[in-house]
Short mmCIF file of C-alpha atoms in Angstrom, two decimals:
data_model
loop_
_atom_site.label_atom_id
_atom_site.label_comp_id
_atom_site.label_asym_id
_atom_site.label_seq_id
_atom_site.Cartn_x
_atom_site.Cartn_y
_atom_site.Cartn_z
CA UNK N 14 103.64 95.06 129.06
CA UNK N 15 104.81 94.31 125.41
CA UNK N 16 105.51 91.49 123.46
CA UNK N 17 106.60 91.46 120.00
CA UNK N 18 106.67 88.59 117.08
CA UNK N 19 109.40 88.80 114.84
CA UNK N 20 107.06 87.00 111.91
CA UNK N 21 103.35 87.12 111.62
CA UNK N 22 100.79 89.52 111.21
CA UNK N 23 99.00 87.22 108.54
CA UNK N 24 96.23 89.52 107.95
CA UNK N 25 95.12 88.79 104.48
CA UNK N 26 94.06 85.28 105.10
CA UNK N 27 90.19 84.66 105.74
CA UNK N 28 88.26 82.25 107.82
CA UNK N 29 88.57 80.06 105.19
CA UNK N 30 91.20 80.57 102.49
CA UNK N 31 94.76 81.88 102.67
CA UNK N 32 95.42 85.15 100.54
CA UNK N 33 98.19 87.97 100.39
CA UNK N 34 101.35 85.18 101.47
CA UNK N 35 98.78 84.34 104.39
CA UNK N 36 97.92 81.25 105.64
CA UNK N 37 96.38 81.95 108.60
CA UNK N 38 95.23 84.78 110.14
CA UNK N 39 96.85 85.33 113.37
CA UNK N 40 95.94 88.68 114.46
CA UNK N 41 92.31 87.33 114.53
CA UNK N 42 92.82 83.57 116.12
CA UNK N 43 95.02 85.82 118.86
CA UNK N 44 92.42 87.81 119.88
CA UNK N 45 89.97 85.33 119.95
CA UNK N 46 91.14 82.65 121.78
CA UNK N 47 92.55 85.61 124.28
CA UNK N 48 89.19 86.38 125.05
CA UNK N 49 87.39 82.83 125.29
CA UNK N 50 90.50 82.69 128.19
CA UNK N 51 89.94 85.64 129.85
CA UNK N 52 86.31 85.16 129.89
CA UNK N 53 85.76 83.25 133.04
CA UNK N 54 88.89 85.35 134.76
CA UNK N 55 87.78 88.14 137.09
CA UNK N 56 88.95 91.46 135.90
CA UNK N 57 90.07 89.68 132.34
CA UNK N 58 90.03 91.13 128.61
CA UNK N 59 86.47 91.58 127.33
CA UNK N 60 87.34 93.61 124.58
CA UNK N 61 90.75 93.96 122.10
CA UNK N 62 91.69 96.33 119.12
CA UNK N 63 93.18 95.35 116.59
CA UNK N 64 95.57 98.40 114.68
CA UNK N 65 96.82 97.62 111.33
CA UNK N 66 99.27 99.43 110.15
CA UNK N 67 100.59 97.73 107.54
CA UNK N 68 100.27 99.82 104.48
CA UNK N 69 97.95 97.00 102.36
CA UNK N 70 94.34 96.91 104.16
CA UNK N 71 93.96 93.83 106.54
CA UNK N 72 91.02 92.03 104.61
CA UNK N 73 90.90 89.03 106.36
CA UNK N 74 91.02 90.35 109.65
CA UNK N 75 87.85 92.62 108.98
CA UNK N 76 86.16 90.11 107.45
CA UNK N 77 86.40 87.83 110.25
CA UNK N 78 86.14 89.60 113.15
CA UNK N 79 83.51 92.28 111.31
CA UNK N 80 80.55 91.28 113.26
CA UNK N 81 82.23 90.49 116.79
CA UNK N 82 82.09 93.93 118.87
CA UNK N 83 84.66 91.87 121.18
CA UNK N 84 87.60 93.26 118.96
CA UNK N 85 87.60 96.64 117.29
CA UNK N 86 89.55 96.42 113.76
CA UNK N 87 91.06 99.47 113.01
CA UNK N 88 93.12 99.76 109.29
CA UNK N 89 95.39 102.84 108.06
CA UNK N 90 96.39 101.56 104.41
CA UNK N 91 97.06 102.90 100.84
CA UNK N 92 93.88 103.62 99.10
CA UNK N 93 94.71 102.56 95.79
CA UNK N 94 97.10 99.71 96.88
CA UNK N 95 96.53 96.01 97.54
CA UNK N 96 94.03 94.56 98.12
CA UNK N 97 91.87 96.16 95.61
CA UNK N 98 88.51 94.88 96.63
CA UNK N 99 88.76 96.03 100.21
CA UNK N 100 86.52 94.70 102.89
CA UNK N 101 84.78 96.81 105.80
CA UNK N 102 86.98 97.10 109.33
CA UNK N 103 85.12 99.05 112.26
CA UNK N 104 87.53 102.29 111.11
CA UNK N 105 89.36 102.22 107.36
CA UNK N 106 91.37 105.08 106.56
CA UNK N 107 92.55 105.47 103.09
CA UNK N 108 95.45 106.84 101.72
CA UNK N 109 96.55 108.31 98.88
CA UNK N 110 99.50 107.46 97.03
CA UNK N 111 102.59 109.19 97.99
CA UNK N 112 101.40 110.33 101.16
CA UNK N 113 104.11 111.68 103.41
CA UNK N 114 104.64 112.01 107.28
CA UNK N 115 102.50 114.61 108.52
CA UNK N 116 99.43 113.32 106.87
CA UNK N 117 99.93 109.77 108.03
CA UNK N 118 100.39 110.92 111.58
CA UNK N 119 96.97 113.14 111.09
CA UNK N 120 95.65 109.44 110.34
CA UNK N 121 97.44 107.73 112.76
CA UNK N 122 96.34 110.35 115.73
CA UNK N 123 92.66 109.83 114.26
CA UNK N 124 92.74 106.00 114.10
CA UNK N 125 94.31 106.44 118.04
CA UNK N 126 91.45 108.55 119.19
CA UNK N 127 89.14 106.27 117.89
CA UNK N 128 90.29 103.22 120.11
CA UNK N 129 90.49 105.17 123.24
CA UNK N 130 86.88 105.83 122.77
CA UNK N 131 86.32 102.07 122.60
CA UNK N 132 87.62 101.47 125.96
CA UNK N 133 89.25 98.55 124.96
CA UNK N 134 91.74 96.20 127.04
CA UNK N 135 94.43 94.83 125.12
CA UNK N 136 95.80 95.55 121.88
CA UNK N 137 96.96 93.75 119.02
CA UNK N 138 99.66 95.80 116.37
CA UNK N 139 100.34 94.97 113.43
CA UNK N 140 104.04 97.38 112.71
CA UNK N 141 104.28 96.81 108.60
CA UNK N 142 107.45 98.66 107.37
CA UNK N 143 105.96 98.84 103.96
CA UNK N 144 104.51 102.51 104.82
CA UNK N 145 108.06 103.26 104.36
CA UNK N 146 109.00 105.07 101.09
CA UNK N 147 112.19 102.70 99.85
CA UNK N 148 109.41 100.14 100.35
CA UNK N 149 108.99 98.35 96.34
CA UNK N 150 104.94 97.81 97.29
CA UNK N 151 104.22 100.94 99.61
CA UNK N 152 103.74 103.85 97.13
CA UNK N 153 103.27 106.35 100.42
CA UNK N 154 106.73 108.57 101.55
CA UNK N 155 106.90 107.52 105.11
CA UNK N 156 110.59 108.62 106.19
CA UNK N 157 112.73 106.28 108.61
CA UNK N 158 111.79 109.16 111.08
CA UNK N 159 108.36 109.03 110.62
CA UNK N 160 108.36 105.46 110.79
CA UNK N 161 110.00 105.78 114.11
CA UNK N 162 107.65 108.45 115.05
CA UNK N 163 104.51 106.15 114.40
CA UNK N 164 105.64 103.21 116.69
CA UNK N 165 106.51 105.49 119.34
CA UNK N 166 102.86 107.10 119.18
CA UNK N 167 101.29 103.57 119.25
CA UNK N 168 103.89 102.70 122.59
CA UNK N 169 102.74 105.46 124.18
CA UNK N 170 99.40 105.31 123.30
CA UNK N 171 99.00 101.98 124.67
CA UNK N 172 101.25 103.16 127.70
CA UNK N 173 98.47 106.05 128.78
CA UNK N 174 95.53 103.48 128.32
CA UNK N 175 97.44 101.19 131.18
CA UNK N 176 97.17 98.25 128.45
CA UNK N 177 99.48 95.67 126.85
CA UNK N 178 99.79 95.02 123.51
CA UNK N 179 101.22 92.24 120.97
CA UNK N 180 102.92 93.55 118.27
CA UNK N 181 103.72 91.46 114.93
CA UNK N 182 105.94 92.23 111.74
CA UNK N 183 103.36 92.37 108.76
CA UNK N 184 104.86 93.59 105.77
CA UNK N 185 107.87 94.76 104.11
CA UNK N 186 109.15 94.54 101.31
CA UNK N 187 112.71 96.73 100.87
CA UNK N 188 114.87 96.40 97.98
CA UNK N 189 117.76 95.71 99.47
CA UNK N 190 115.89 93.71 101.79
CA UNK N 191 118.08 95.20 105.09
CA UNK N 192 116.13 98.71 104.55
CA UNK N 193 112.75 96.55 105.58
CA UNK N 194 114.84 95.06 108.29
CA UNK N 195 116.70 98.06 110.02
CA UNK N 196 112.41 99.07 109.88
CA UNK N 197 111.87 96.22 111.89
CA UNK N 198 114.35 96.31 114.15
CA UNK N 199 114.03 100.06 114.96
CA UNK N 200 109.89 99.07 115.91
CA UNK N 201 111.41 96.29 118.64
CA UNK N 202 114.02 98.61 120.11
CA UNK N 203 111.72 101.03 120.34
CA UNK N 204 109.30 98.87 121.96
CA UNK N 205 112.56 97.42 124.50
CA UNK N 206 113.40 101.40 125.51
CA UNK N 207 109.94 102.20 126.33
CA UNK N 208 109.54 98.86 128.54
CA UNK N 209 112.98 99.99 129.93
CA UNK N 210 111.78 103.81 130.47
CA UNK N 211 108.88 102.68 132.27
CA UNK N 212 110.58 99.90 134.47
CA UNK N 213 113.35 102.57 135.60
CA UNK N 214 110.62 105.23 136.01
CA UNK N 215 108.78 102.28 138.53
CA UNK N 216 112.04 101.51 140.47
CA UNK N 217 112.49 105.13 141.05
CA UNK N 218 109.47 105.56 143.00
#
C-alpha cells in the first residue's frame, strides 16, 4: 500500500535544531517510532529506507539516523547545491549541475539496487520536484517526463519488493509556483493509478 503527505519531508532539520525551512524532521521521527511499534508485532518492520530525492541532500536525516542500521538513508542530490557542508547518509550520490534525465535515472536505478540489497521492509520517499529544470533552486534538467519517469520507478520498485511506502512532498520551488505543483500532483496520481492497477489486477484473479 501507499500513502502520500501533501506537506512534509522536513529533512534538513537535526536532532536538535531546525535548518533548511525545517522544523522537525519527519522522515526520521516516522521511521522511528514505526519501528519501536512494530517491534513487539510478529512479522512487523525491523528495518526501513529512507530515499531522498529531493534535489538538496537530506542532512538532518543522515545525521540522525547515521548510526541506526534500523533505517537505511539513501540521498540522490545536486553536488554543488545546498547544503554545502553535506553530512554522510548510508548511500550519497552527487550530482552535477545541469544533469539531465538519463543520468539521473543511471542514479536513481543505482540508489534502487542498493535498497533491494538491504532487504528492507517499508519505505519512506521523499518526491522533491526541485530536480525539475523550471525549478529556481534545482540547477539539474530533469524534464516533466523524467520527473514522471522517476516516481513511477520508485512505485514499482516498491511494488516488486511486496512493501509499502510513505511518500512526502519535500521541495519545490517553481517560479510560477503551479509548475512545482502540477510536479506534485503528477507524483500522487501516479501513486493513485498504480494502487488502482494493482487493485484491478487483484480483483481479476
Amino acid at each position: 500500500g501507499i500513502s502520500a503527505n501533501l506537506a512534509g519531508g522536513t529533512h534538513h532539520a537535526y536532532r536538535n535544531k531546525g535548518s533548511g525551512f525545517c522544523v522537525f524532521n519527519d522522515a526520521a521521527i516516522a521511521a522511528r517510532v514505526l519501528l519501536k511499534d512494530s517491534r513487539a508485532k510478529a512479522g512487523g518492520i525491523r528495518k526501513i529506507g529512507i530515499l531522498d530525492l529531493d534535489v538538496h541532500q537530506g542532512d538532518g536525516t543522515a545525521a540522525i539516523l547515521q548510526h541506526d542500521s534500523a533505517v537505511i538513508t539513501v540521498s540522490v542530490h545536486g553536488e554543488k547545491n545546498y547544503p554545502f557542508a553535506k553530512e554522510v547518509s548510508d548511500l550519497d550520490i552527487a550530482l552535477a549541475d545541469g544533469s539531465t534525465d538519463s543520468v539521473y535515472m543511471q542514479a536513481l536505478e543505482q540508489a534502487l539496487i542498493y535498497l533491494s540489497e538491504q532487504k528492507i521492509d517499508f519505505l519512506i520517499y521523499l518526491a522533491g520536484a526541485d530536480p525539475y529544470y523550471e525549478d529556481r533552486l534545482g540547477r539539474l534538467q530533469i524534464s516533466q517526463e523524467g520527473m514522471a519517469l522517476r516516481d513511477y520507478k520508485v512505485l514499482e520498485f516498491a511494488s516488486t519488493q511486496g512493501i509499502a511506502m510513505a511518500m512526502a512532498m519535500a521541495g519545490g520551488y517553481a517560479n510560477p509556483i503551479e509548475k512545482t505543483v502540477q510536479i506534485h500532483a503528477q507524483t500522487i496520481g501516479l501513486a493513485l493509478a498504480h494502487q488502482h492497477t494493482i487493485a484491478t489486477s487483484l480483483l481479476k484473479r
